[in-house]
């Protein structure tokens, strides 16, 4: 596990974008595993700026996202599909038909999970971007999720619902369920790039890097992956 500590969010975002851009330049057909949340927004902005200014092309890149809320259609402004379009896809030259997310409004959740797992068999991530939940979750794999899990329907914990409620008008609007890649799907990536920012993540960062490897802290599984880079700002790294 390589841990890079930066002064602040902006420096974290720049460094993370450099890694992503380098992967795309070396492999124009790369499969990028992407994440939502506030942590990667700055990284996406830097990628968009580089695409515009330096012409790094995503024409042949494809993407697979970690997760999606159940019950939200792709045009809902809190859906992760909407997040990806507005924060990245609309600002780079990617072909939208090469972008993939689980569909939160699919009528049969299990069928949709099966479809996504089959897709991931054919699209192994060259890199998987991750954020970190304050309870140590990755994707929406909450504490207790088995390390051999694949894409599944998740009941979100009260902790996650509360954390994510800041983006909704009220806590009652936050979906209670999500579809998420499982830990096995995440671990199949050739490399993993995590971005973490803020004091509220410090405990989880400490557990992930130095603690026991346990499903109680899902991100601790990353200790078992050979190519993990964690870029965290000073606040998130404050307990290391
Ligand atoms: C959500 C997402 C995760 C993300 C986490 C942290 O729960 N499903 O993929 O890592 O939030 O979000 P943030 O970066 O906003 O703190």
PDB file of C-alpha atoms and ligand atoms in Angstrom:
ATOM      1  CA  UNK A   1       0.000   0.000   0.000  1.00  0.00           C
ATOM      2  CA  UNK A   2       1.458   3.304  -1.037  1.00  0.00           C
ATOM      3  CA  UNK A   3       0.180   6.227   1.041  1.00  0.00           C
ATOM      4  CA  UNK A   4       0.720   9.759  -0.264  1.00  0.00           C
ATOM      5  CA  UNK A   5      -0.123  12.557   2.159  1.00  0.00           C
ATOM      6  CA  UNK A   6      -0.948  15.945   0.673  1.00  0.00           C
ATOM      7  CA  UNK A   7      -1.316  19.399   2.185  1.00  0.00           C
ATOM      8  CA  UNK A   8      -4.963  19.752   1.174  1.00  0.00           C
ATOM      9  CA  UNK A   9      -7.851  18.610  -1.067  1.00  0.00           C
ATOM     10  CA  UNK A  10      -6.572  20.482  -4.143  1.00  0.00           C
ATOM     11  CA  UNK A  11      -3.158  18.871  -4.039  1.00  0.00           C
ATOM     12  CA  UNK A  12      -4.795  15.464  -3.472  1.00  0.00           C
ATOM     13  CA  UNK A  13      -7.023  15.998  -6.510  1.00  0.00           C
ATOM     14  CA  UNK A  14      -4.138  17.065  -8.771  1.00  0.00           C
ATOM     15  CA  UNK A  15      -1.984  14.092  -7.843  1.00  0.00           C
ATOM     16  CA  UNK A  16      -4.859  11.661  -8.317  1.00  0.00           C
ATOM     17  CA  UNK A  17      -5.686  13.159 -11.728  1.00  0.00           C
ATOM     18  CA  UNK A  18      -2.048  12.800 -12.804  1.00  0.00           C
ATOM     19  CA  UNK A  19      -2.232   9.063 -12.083  1.00  0.00           C
ATOM     20  CA  UNK A  20      -5.500   8.679 -14.022  1.00  0.00           C
ATOM     21  CA  UNK A  21      -4.242  10.697 -16.985  1.00  0.00           C
ATOM     22  CA  UNK A  22      -1.052   8.666 -17.107  1.00  0.00           C
ATOM     23  CA  UNK A  23      -3.079   5.418 -17.248  1.00  0.00           C
ATOM     24  CA  UNK A  24      -5.221   6.736 -20.127  1.00  0.00           C
ATOM     25  CA  UNK A  25      -2.201   8.034 -22.043  1.00  0.00           C
ATOM     26  CA  UNK A  26      -0.426   4.693 -21.746  1.00  0.00           C
ATOM     27  CA  UNK A  27      -3.553   2.732 -22.620  1.00  0.00           C
ATOM     28  CA  UNK A  28      -6.171   4.590 -24.706  1.00  0.00           C
ATOM     29  CA  UNK A  29      -8.493   1.543 -24.328  1.00  0.00           C
ATOM     30  CA  UNK A  30      -8.289   1.548 -20.541  1.00  0.00           C
ATOM     31  CA  UNK A  31     -11.206   0.456 -18.366  1.00  0.00           C
ATOM     32  CA  UNK A  32     -11.626   2.991 -15.565  1.00  0.00           C
ATOM     33  CA  UNK A  33     -13.524   1.966 -12.452  1.00  0.00           C
ATOM     34  CA  UNK A  34     -15.047   5.175 -11.119  1.00  0.00           C
ATOM     35  CA  UNK A  35     -16.533   6.419  -7.863  1.00  0.00           C
ATOM     36  CA  UNK A  36     -18.871   9.181  -6.723  1.00  0.00           C
ATOM     37  CA  UNK A  37     -18.942  11.290  -3.549  1.00  0.00           C
ATOM     38  CA  UNK A  38     -17.226  14.592  -2.808  1.00  0.00           C
ATOM     39  CA  UNK A  39     -13.739  13.095  -2.658  1.00  0.00           C
ATOM     40  CA  UNK A  40     -13.145  12.498  -6.403  1.00  0.00           C
ATOM     41  CA  UNK A  41     -14.857  15.688  -7.688  1.00  0.00           C
ATOM     42  CA  UNK A  42     -11.613  17.697  -7.752  1.00  0.00           C
ATOM     43  CA  UNK A  43      -9.816  14.844  -9.504  1.00  0.00           C
ATOM     44  CA  UNK A  44     -12.536  14.753 -12.187  1.00  0.00           C
ATOM     45  CA  UNK A  45     -12.231  18.535 -12.644  1.00  0.00           C
ATOM     46  CA  UNK A  46      -8.497  18.183 -13.236  1.00  0.00           C
ATOM     47  CA  UNK A  47      -9.074  15.354 -15.723  1.00  0.00           C
ATOM     48  CA  UNK A  48     -11.624  17.474 -17.614  1.00  0.00           C
ATOM     49  CA  UNK A  49      -9.249  20.449 -17.684  1.00  0.00           C
ATOM     50  CA  UNK A  50      -6.421  18.276 -19.011  1.00  0.00           C
ATOM     51  CA  UNK A  51      -8.686  16.787 -21.704  1.00  0.00           C
ATOM     52  CA  UNK A  52      -9.624  20.272 -22.856  1.00  0.00           C
ATOM     53  CA  UNK A  53      -6.179  21.855 -22.630  1.00  0.00           C
ATOM     54  CA  UNK A  54      -3.849  18.978 -23.498  1.00  0.00           C
ATOM     55  CA  UNK A  55      -6.149  16.810 -25.570  1.00  0.00           C
ATOM     56  CA  UNK A  56      -5.886  13.591 -23.558  1.00  0.00           C
ATOM     57  CA  UNK A  57      -8.557  11.510 -25.244  1.00  0.00           C
ATOM     58  CA  UNK A  58     -11.155   9.201 -23.685  1.00  0.00           C
ATOM     59  CA  UNK A  59     -12.690   8.195 -27.038  1.00  0.00           C
ATOM     60  CA  UNK A  60     -11.785   4.538 -26.569  1.00  0.00           C
ATOM     61  CA  UNK A  61     -11.897   4.445 -22.788  1.00  0.00           C
ATOM     62  CA  UNK A  62     -14.727   2.657 -21.013  1.00  0.00           C
ATOM     63  CA  UNK A  63     -15.900   3.112 -17.463  1.00  0.00           C
ATOM     64  CA  UNK A  64     -17.628   1.034 -14.805  1.00  0.00           C
ATOM     65  CA  UNK A  65     -18.991   2.770 -11.733  1.00  0.00           C
ATOM     66  CA  UNK A  66     -19.081   1.318  -8.269  1.00  0.00           C
ATOM     67  CA  UNK A  67     -22.666   1.852  -7.263  1.00  0.00           C
ATOM     68  CA  UNK A  68     -26.059   3.501  -7.634  1.00  0.00           C
ATOM     69  CA  UNK A  69     -28.985   4.314  -5.352  1.00  0.00           C
ATOM     70  CA  UNK A  70     -32.042   2.084  -5.677  1.00  0.00           C
ATOM     71  CA  UNK A  71     -35.165   3.885  -6.836  1.00  0.00           C
ATOM     72  CA  UNK A  72     -33.498   6.839  -8.569  1.00  0.00           C
ATOM     73  CA  UNK A  73     -33.648   7.110 -12.350  1.00  0.00           C
ATOM     74  CA  UNK A  74     -30.567   8.236 -14.270  1.00  0.00           C
ATOM     75  CA  UNK A  75     -31.983  11.751 -14.673  1.00  0.00           C
ATOM     76  CA  UNK A  76     -32.591  12.289 -10.938  1.00  0.00           C
ATOM     77  CA  UNK A  77     -30.126  14.941  -9.782  1.00  0.00           C
ATOM     78  CA  UNK A  78     -28.983  12.813  -6.828  1.00  0.00           C
ATOM     79  CA  UNK A  79     -28.429   9.672  -8.881  1.00  0.00           C
ATOM     80  CA  UNK A  80     -24.846   8.622  -9.435  1.00  0.00           C
ATOM     81  CA  UNK A  81     -25.527   8.462 -13.186  1.00  0.00           C
ATOM     82  CA  UNK A  82     -26.348  12.181 -13.082  1.00  0.00           C
ATOM     83  CA  UNK A  83     -23.302  12.847 -10.887  1.00  0.00           C
ATOM     84  CA  UNK A  84     -20.987  11.165 -13.383  1.00  0.00           C
ATOM     85  CA  UNK A  85     -22.417  13.035 -16.355  1.00  0.00           C
ATOM     86  CA  UNK A  86     -22.254  16.444 -14.725  1.00  0.00           C
ATOM     87  CA  UNK A  87     -18.901  15.982 -12.981  1.00  0.00           C
ATOM     88  CA  UNK A  88     -16.995  14.146 -15.701  1.00  0.00           C
ATOM     89  CA  UNK A  89     -18.593  12.578 -18.767  1.00  0.00           C
ATOM     90  CA  UNK A  90     -20.071  15.821 -20.165  1.00  0.00           C
ATOM     91  CA  UNK A  91     -16.625  17.448 -19.962  1.00  0.00           C
ATOM     92  CA  UNK A  92     -14.452  14.851 -21.711  1.00  0.00           C
ATOM     93  CA  UNK A  93     -14.639  13.259 -25.155  1.00  0.00           C
ATOM     94  CA  UNK A  94     -15.859   9.885 -23.866  1.00  0.00           C
ATOM     95  CA  UNK A  95     -18.502   7.983 -25.831  1.00  0.00           C
ATOM     96  CA  UNK A  96     -21.437   7.845 -23.367  1.00  0.00           C
ATOM     97  CA  UNK A  97     -22.272   4.341 -24.581  1.00  0.00           C
ATOM     98  CA  UNK A  98     -18.955   3.168 -23.097  1.00  0.00           C
ATOM     99  CA  UNK A  99     -19.982   4.352 -19.629  1.00  0.00           C
ATOM    100  CA  UNK A 100     -21.598   1.862 -17.264  1.00  0.00           C
ATOM    101  CA  UNK A 101     -23.356   2.043 -13.914  1.00  0.00           C
ATOM    102  CA  UNK A 102     -25.731  -0.326 -12.172  1.00  0.00           C
ATOM    103  CA  UNK A 103     -29.280   0.800 -12.962  1.00  0.00           C
ATOM    104  CA  UNK A 104     -31.000   1.892  -9.748  1.00  0.00           C
ATOM    105  CA  UNK A 105     -34.461   1.908 -11.301  1.00  0.00           C
ATOM    106  CA  UNK A 106     -34.287  -1.620 -12.762  1.00  0.00           C
ATOM    107  CA  UNK A 107     -37.513  -3.502 -11.897  1.00  0.00           C
ATOM    108  CA  UNK A 108     -35.635  -6.620 -10.769  1.00  0.00           C
ATOM    109  CA  UNK A 109     -32.633  -5.765  -8.583  1.00  0.00           C
ATOM    110  CA  UNK A 110     -31.125  -9.262  -8.651  1.00  0.00           C
ATOM    111  CA  UNK A 111     -31.318  -9.452 -12.445  1.00  0.00           C
ATOM    112  CA  UNK A 112     -29.605  -6.080 -12.641  1.00  0.00           C
ATOM    113  CA  UNK A 113     -26.855  -7.278 -10.277  1.00  0.00           C
ATOM    114  CA  UNK A 114     -26.376 -10.381 -12.461  1.00  0.00           C
ATOM    115  CA  UNK A 115     -26.132  -8.192 -15.572  1.00  0.00           C
ATOM    116  CA  UNK A 116     -23.536  -5.965 -13.914  1.00  0.00           C
ATOM    117  CA  UNK A 117     -21.460  -8.897 -12.667  1.00  0.00           C
ATOM    118  CA  UNK A 118     -21.415 -10.375 -16.185  1.00  0.00           C
ATOM    119  CA  UNK A 119     -20.332  -7.003 -17.561  1.00  0.00           C
ATOM    120  CA  UNK A 120     -17.509  -6.781 -15.013  1.00  0.00           C
ATOM    121  CA  UNK A 121     -16.269 -10.178 -16.179  1.00  0.00           C
ATOM    122  CA  UNK A 122     -15.606  -8.613 -19.584  1.00  0.00           C
ATOM    123  CA  UNK A 123     -14.439  -5.233 -18.288  1.00  0.00           C
ATOM    124  CA  UNK A 124     -11.698  -5.702 -15.751  1.00  0.00           C
ATOM    125  CA  UNK A 125     -10.706  -2.337 -14.359  1.00  0.00           C
ATOM    126  CA  UNK A 126      -7.183  -1.118 -15.160  1.00  0.00           C
ATOM    127  CA  UNK A 127      -7.721   1.140 -12.201  1.00  0.00           C
ATOM    128  CA  UNK A 128     -10.520   1.331  -9.666  1.00  0.00           C
ATOM    129  CA  UNK A 129     -11.049   4.726  -8.036  1.00  0.00           C
ATOM    130  CA  UNK A 130     -12.407   4.610  -4.494  1.00  0.00           C
ATOM    131  CA  UNK A 131     -13.543   7.035  -1.840  1.00  0.00           C
ATOM    132  CA  UNK A 132     -13.843   5.954   1.785  1.00  0.00           C
ATOM    133  CA  UNK A 133     -16.943   6.016   3.975  1.00  0.00           C
ATOM    134  CA  UNK A 134     -16.410   7.295   7.519  1.00  0.00           C
ATOM    135  CA  UNK A 135     -17.315   3.775   8.723  1.00  0.00           C
ATOM    136  CA  UNK A 136     -14.703   2.253   6.396  1.00  0.00           C
ATOM    137  CA  UNK A 137     -17.060   1.328   3.553  1.00  0.00           C
ATOM    138  CA  UNK A 138     -15.902   1.168  -0.058  1.00  0.00           C
ATOM    139  CA  UNK A 139     -18.470   1.474  -2.830  1.00  0.00           C
ATOM    140  CA  UNK A 140     -21.529   0.765  -0.692  1.00  0.00           C
ATOM    141  CA  UNK A 141     -19.969  -2.281   0.942  1.00  0.00           C
ATOM    142  CA  UNK A 142     -20.928  -1.617   4.518  1.00  0.00           C
ATOM    143  CA  UNK A 143     -19.171  -3.163   7.561  1.00  0.00           C
ATOM    144  CA  UNK A 144     -19.805  -6.909   7.663  1.00  0.00           C
ATOM    145  CA  UNK A 145     -19.811  -7.394   3.854  1.00  0.00           C
ATOM    146  CA  UNK A 146     -18.026 -10.593   2.819  1.00  0.00           C
ATOM    147  CA  UNK A 147     -14.727 -10.168   0.995  1.00  0.00           C
ATOM    148  CA  UNK A 148     -15.938 -12.530  -1.760  1.00  0.00           C
ATOM    149  CA  UNK A 149     -19.101 -10.496  -2.437  1.00  0.00           C
ATOM    150  CA  UNK A 150     -20.037  -9.442  -5.971  1.00  0.00           C
ATOM    151  CA  UNK A 151     -22.559  -6.806  -7.116  1.00  0.00           C
ATOM    152  CA  UNK A 152     -25.490  -6.941  -4.718  1.00  0.00           C
ATOM    153  CA  UNK A 153     -28.434  -5.105  -3.220  1.00  0.00           C
ATOM    154  CA  UNK A 154     -27.398  -3.253  -0.070  1.00  0.00           C
ATOM    155  CA  UNK A 155     -29.384  -1.916   2.879  1.00  0.00           C
ATOM    156  CA  UNK A 156     -27.536   1.278   3.754  1.00  0.00           C
ATOM    157  CA  UNK A 157     -26.554   1.794   7.393  1.00  0.00           C
ATOM    158  CA  UNK A 158     -27.957   4.718   9.383  1.00  0.00           C
ATOM    159  CA  UNK A 159     -24.414   6.115   9.478  1.00  0.00           C
ATOM    160  CA  UNK A 160     -24.168   6.218   5.665  1.00  0.00           C
ATOM    161  CA  UNK A 161     -27.692   7.593   5.261  1.00  0.00           C
ATOM    162  CA  UNK A 162     -26.781  10.385   7.689  1.00  0.00           C
ATOM    163  CA  UNK A 163     -23.418  11.108   5.977  1.00  0.00           C
ATOM    164  CA  UNK A 164     -25.048  11.272   2.545  1.00  0.00           C
ATOM    165  CA  UNK A 165     -28.085  13.298   3.677  1.00  0.00           C
ATOM    166  CA  UNK A 166     -26.072  16.521   3.283  1.00  0.00           C
ATOM    167  CA  UNK A 167     -26.629  16.213  -0.460  1.00  0.00           C
ATOM    168  CA  UNK A 168     -30.425  15.844  -0.214  1.00  0.00           C
ATOM    169  CA  UNK A 169     -33.100  18.319   0.897  1.00  0.00           C
ATOM    170  CA  UNK A 170     -33.876  16.155   3.922  1.00  0.00           C
ATOM    171  CA  UNK A 171     -32.735  12.853   5.402  1.00  0.00           C
ATOM    172  CA  UNK A 172     -36.101  11.313   4.444  1.00  0.00           C
ATOM    173  CA  UNK A 173     -35.215  11.699   0.762  1.00  0.00           C
ATOM    174  CA  UNK A 174     -32.033   9.614   1.017  1.00  0.00           C
ATOM    175  CA  UNK A 175     -32.623   6.188  -0.553  1.00  0.00           C
ATOM    176  CA  UNK A 176     -32.374   3.317   1.956  1.00  0.00           C
ATOM    177  CA  UNK A 177     -30.886   0.874  -0.530  1.00  0.00           C
ATOM    178  CA  UNK A 178     -28.261   0.783  -3.247  1.00  0.00           C
ATOM    179  CA  UNK A 179     -26.752  -1.574  -5.796  1.00  0.00           C
ATOM    180  CA  UNK A 180     -23.025  -1.880  -5.271  1.00  0.00           C
ATOM    181  CA  UNK A 181     -20.115  -3.730  -6.792  1.00  0.00           C
ATOM    182  CA  UNK A 182     -18.960  -6.251  -4.232  1.00  0.00           C
ATOM    183  CA  UNK A 183     -15.517  -6.383  -2.686  1.00  0.00           C
ATOM    184  CA  UNK A 184     -14.433  -9.160  -5.059  1.00  0.00           C
ATOM    185  CA  UNK A 185     -15.353  -6.958  -8.068  1.00  0.00           C
ATOM    186  CA  UNK A 186     -13.283  -4.126  -6.614  1.00  0.00           C
ATOM    187  CA  UNK A 187     -10.291  -6.346  -5.845  1.00  0.00           C
ATOM    188  CA  UNK A 188     -10.176  -7.637  -9.442  1.00  0.00           C
ATOM    189  CA  UNK A 189      -8.870  -4.218 -10.591  1.00  0.00           C
ATOM    190  CA  UNK A 190      -5.245  -4.181 -11.728  1.00  0.00           C
ATOM    191  CA  UNK A 191      -4.640  -1.169  -9.519  1.00  0.00           C
ATOM    192  CA  UNK A 192      -6.589   0.817  -6.966  1.00  0.00           C
ATOM    193  CA  UNK A 193      -6.515   4.555  -6.402  1.00  0.00           C
ATOM    194  CA  UNK A 194      -8.207   5.914  -3.295  1.00  0.00           C
ATOM    195  CA  UNK A 195      -8.761   9.586  -2.533  1.00  0.00           C
ATOM    196  CA  UNK A 196      -9.597  10.580   1.051  1.00  0.00           C
ATOM    197  CA  UNK A 197     -10.054  13.988   2.573  1.00  0.00           C
ATOM    198  CA  UNK A 198     -11.107  15.391   5.940  1.00  0.00           C
ATOM    199  CA  UNK A 199     -10.814  14.736   9.676  1.00  0.00           C
ATOM    200  CA  UNK A 200     -14.007  12.650   9.788  1.00  0.00           C
ATOM    201  CA  UNK A 201     -12.185   9.961   7.762  1.00  0.00           C
ATOM    202  CA  UNK A 202      -9.061   9.811   9.991  1.00  0.00           C
ATOM    203  CA  UNK A 203     -10.216   6.819  12.103  1.00  0.00           C
ATOM    204  CA  UNK A 204     -11.200   4.826   9.006  1.00  0.00           C
ATOM    205  CA  UNK A 205      -7.867   5.658   7.309  1.00  0.00           C
ATOM    206  CA  UNK A 206      -5.956   4.453  10.359  1.00  0.00           C
ATOM    207  CA  UNK A 207      -7.900   1.189  10.472  1.00  0.00           C
ATOM    208  CA  UNK A 208      -7.544   0.644   6.735  1.00  0.00           C
ATOM    209  CA  UNK A 209      -3.769   1.160   6.694  1.00  0.00           C
ATOM    210  CA  UNK A 210      -2.650  -0.131  10.079  1.00  0.00           C
ATOM    211  CA  UNK A 211      -5.524  -2.148  11.510  1.00  0.00           C
ATOM    212  CA  UNK A 212      -6.567  -5.752  11.333  1.00  0.00           C
ATOM    213  CA  UNK A 213      -7.849  -7.025   7.977  1.00  0.00           C
ATOM    214  CA  UNK A 214     -11.512  -7.583   8.759  1.00  0.00           C
ATOM    215  CA  UNK A 215     -14.954  -7.293   7.116  1.00  0.00           C
ATOM    216  CA  UNK A 216     -15.823  -4.988  10.058  1.00  0.00           C
ATOM    217  CA  UNK A 217     -13.751  -2.374   8.228  1.00  0.00           C
ATOM    218  CA  UNK A 218     -14.280  -3.216   4.544  1.00  0.00           C
ATOM    219  CA  UNK A 219     -11.439  -0.974   3.282  1.00  0.00           C
ATOM    220  CA  UNK A 220      -8.904  -3.014   5.299  1.00  0.00           C
ATOM    221  CA  UNK A 221      -9.175  -5.637   2.516  1.00  0.00           C
ATOM    222  CA  UNK A 222      -7.036  -3.315   0.388  1.00  0.00           C
ATOM    223  CA  UNK A 223      -3.999  -4.435   2.418  1.00  0.00           C
ATOM    224  CA  UNK A 224      -4.296  -7.663   0.400  1.00  0.00           C
ATOM    225  CA  UNK A 225      -4.129  -5.953  -3.025  1.00  0.00           C
ATOM    226  CA  UNK A 226      -0.653  -5.639  -4.612  1.00  0.00           C
ATOM    227  CA  UNK A 227      -1.117  -2.193  -6.240  1.00  0.00           C
ATOM    228  CA  UNK A 228      -2.941   0.291  -4.056  1.00  0.00           C
ATOM    229  CA  UNK A 229      -2.243   4.021  -3.901  1.00  0.00           C
ATOM    230  CA  UNK A 230      -4.004   6.034  -1.228  1.00  0.00           C
ATOM    231  CA  UNK A 231      -3.832   9.795  -1.584  1.00  0.00           C
ATOM    232  CA  UNK A 232      -5.069  11.535   1.526  1.00  0.00           C
ATOM    233  CA  UNK A 233      -4.885  15.064   2.788  1.00  0.00           C
ATOM    234  CA  UNK A 234      -3.261  15.945   6.125  1.00  0.00           C
ATOM    235  CA  UNK A 235      -6.552  15.845   8.002  1.00  0.00           C
ATOM    236  CA  UNK A 236      -7.501  12.368   6.787  1.00  0.00           C
ATOM    237  CA  UNK A 237      -3.961  11.172   7.575  1.00  0.00           C
ATOM    238  CA  UNK A 238      -3.845  12.783  11.013  1.00  0.00           C
ATOM    239  CA  UNK A 239      -4.028   9.489  12.964  1.00  0.00           C
ATOM    240  CA  UNK A 240      -1.400   7.622  10.918  1.00  0.00           C
TER     241      UNK A 240
HETATM  242  C1  LIG B   1     -20.815   7.119  -0.724  1.00  0.00           C
HETATM  243  C2  LIG B   1     -20.320   6.334  -1.938  1.00  0.00           C
HETATM  244  C3  LIG B   1     -18.895   5.881  -1.753  1.00  0.00           C
HETATM  245  C4  LIG B   1     -18.053   7.060  -1.311  1.00  0.00           C
HETATM  246  C5  LIG B   1     -18.534   7.552   0.027  1.00  0.00           C
HETATM  247  C6  LIG B   1     -17.716   8.697   0.589  1.00  0.00           C
HETATM  248  O1  LIG B   1     -21.289   6.300   0.291  1.00  0.00           O
HETATM  249  N1  LIG B   1     -21.107   5.193  -2.243  1.00  0.00           N
HETATM  250  O2  LIG B   1     -18.421   5.328  -2.966  1.00  0.00           O
HETATM  251  O3  LIG B   1     -16.716   6.683  -1.217  1.00  0.00           O
HETATM  252  O4  LIG B   1     -19.874   7.983  -0.151  1.00  0.00           O
HETATM  253  O5  LIG B   1     -18.178   9.903   0.065  1.00  0.00           O
HETATM  254  P1  LIG B   1     -17.462  11.268   0.201  1.00  0.00           P
HETATM  255  O6  LIG B   1     -16.308  11.254  -0.718  1.00  0.00           O
HETATM  256  O7  LIG B   1     -18.502  12.275  -0.228  1.00  0.00           O
HETATM  257  O8  LIG B   1     -17.070  11.440   1.618  1.00  0.00           O
END
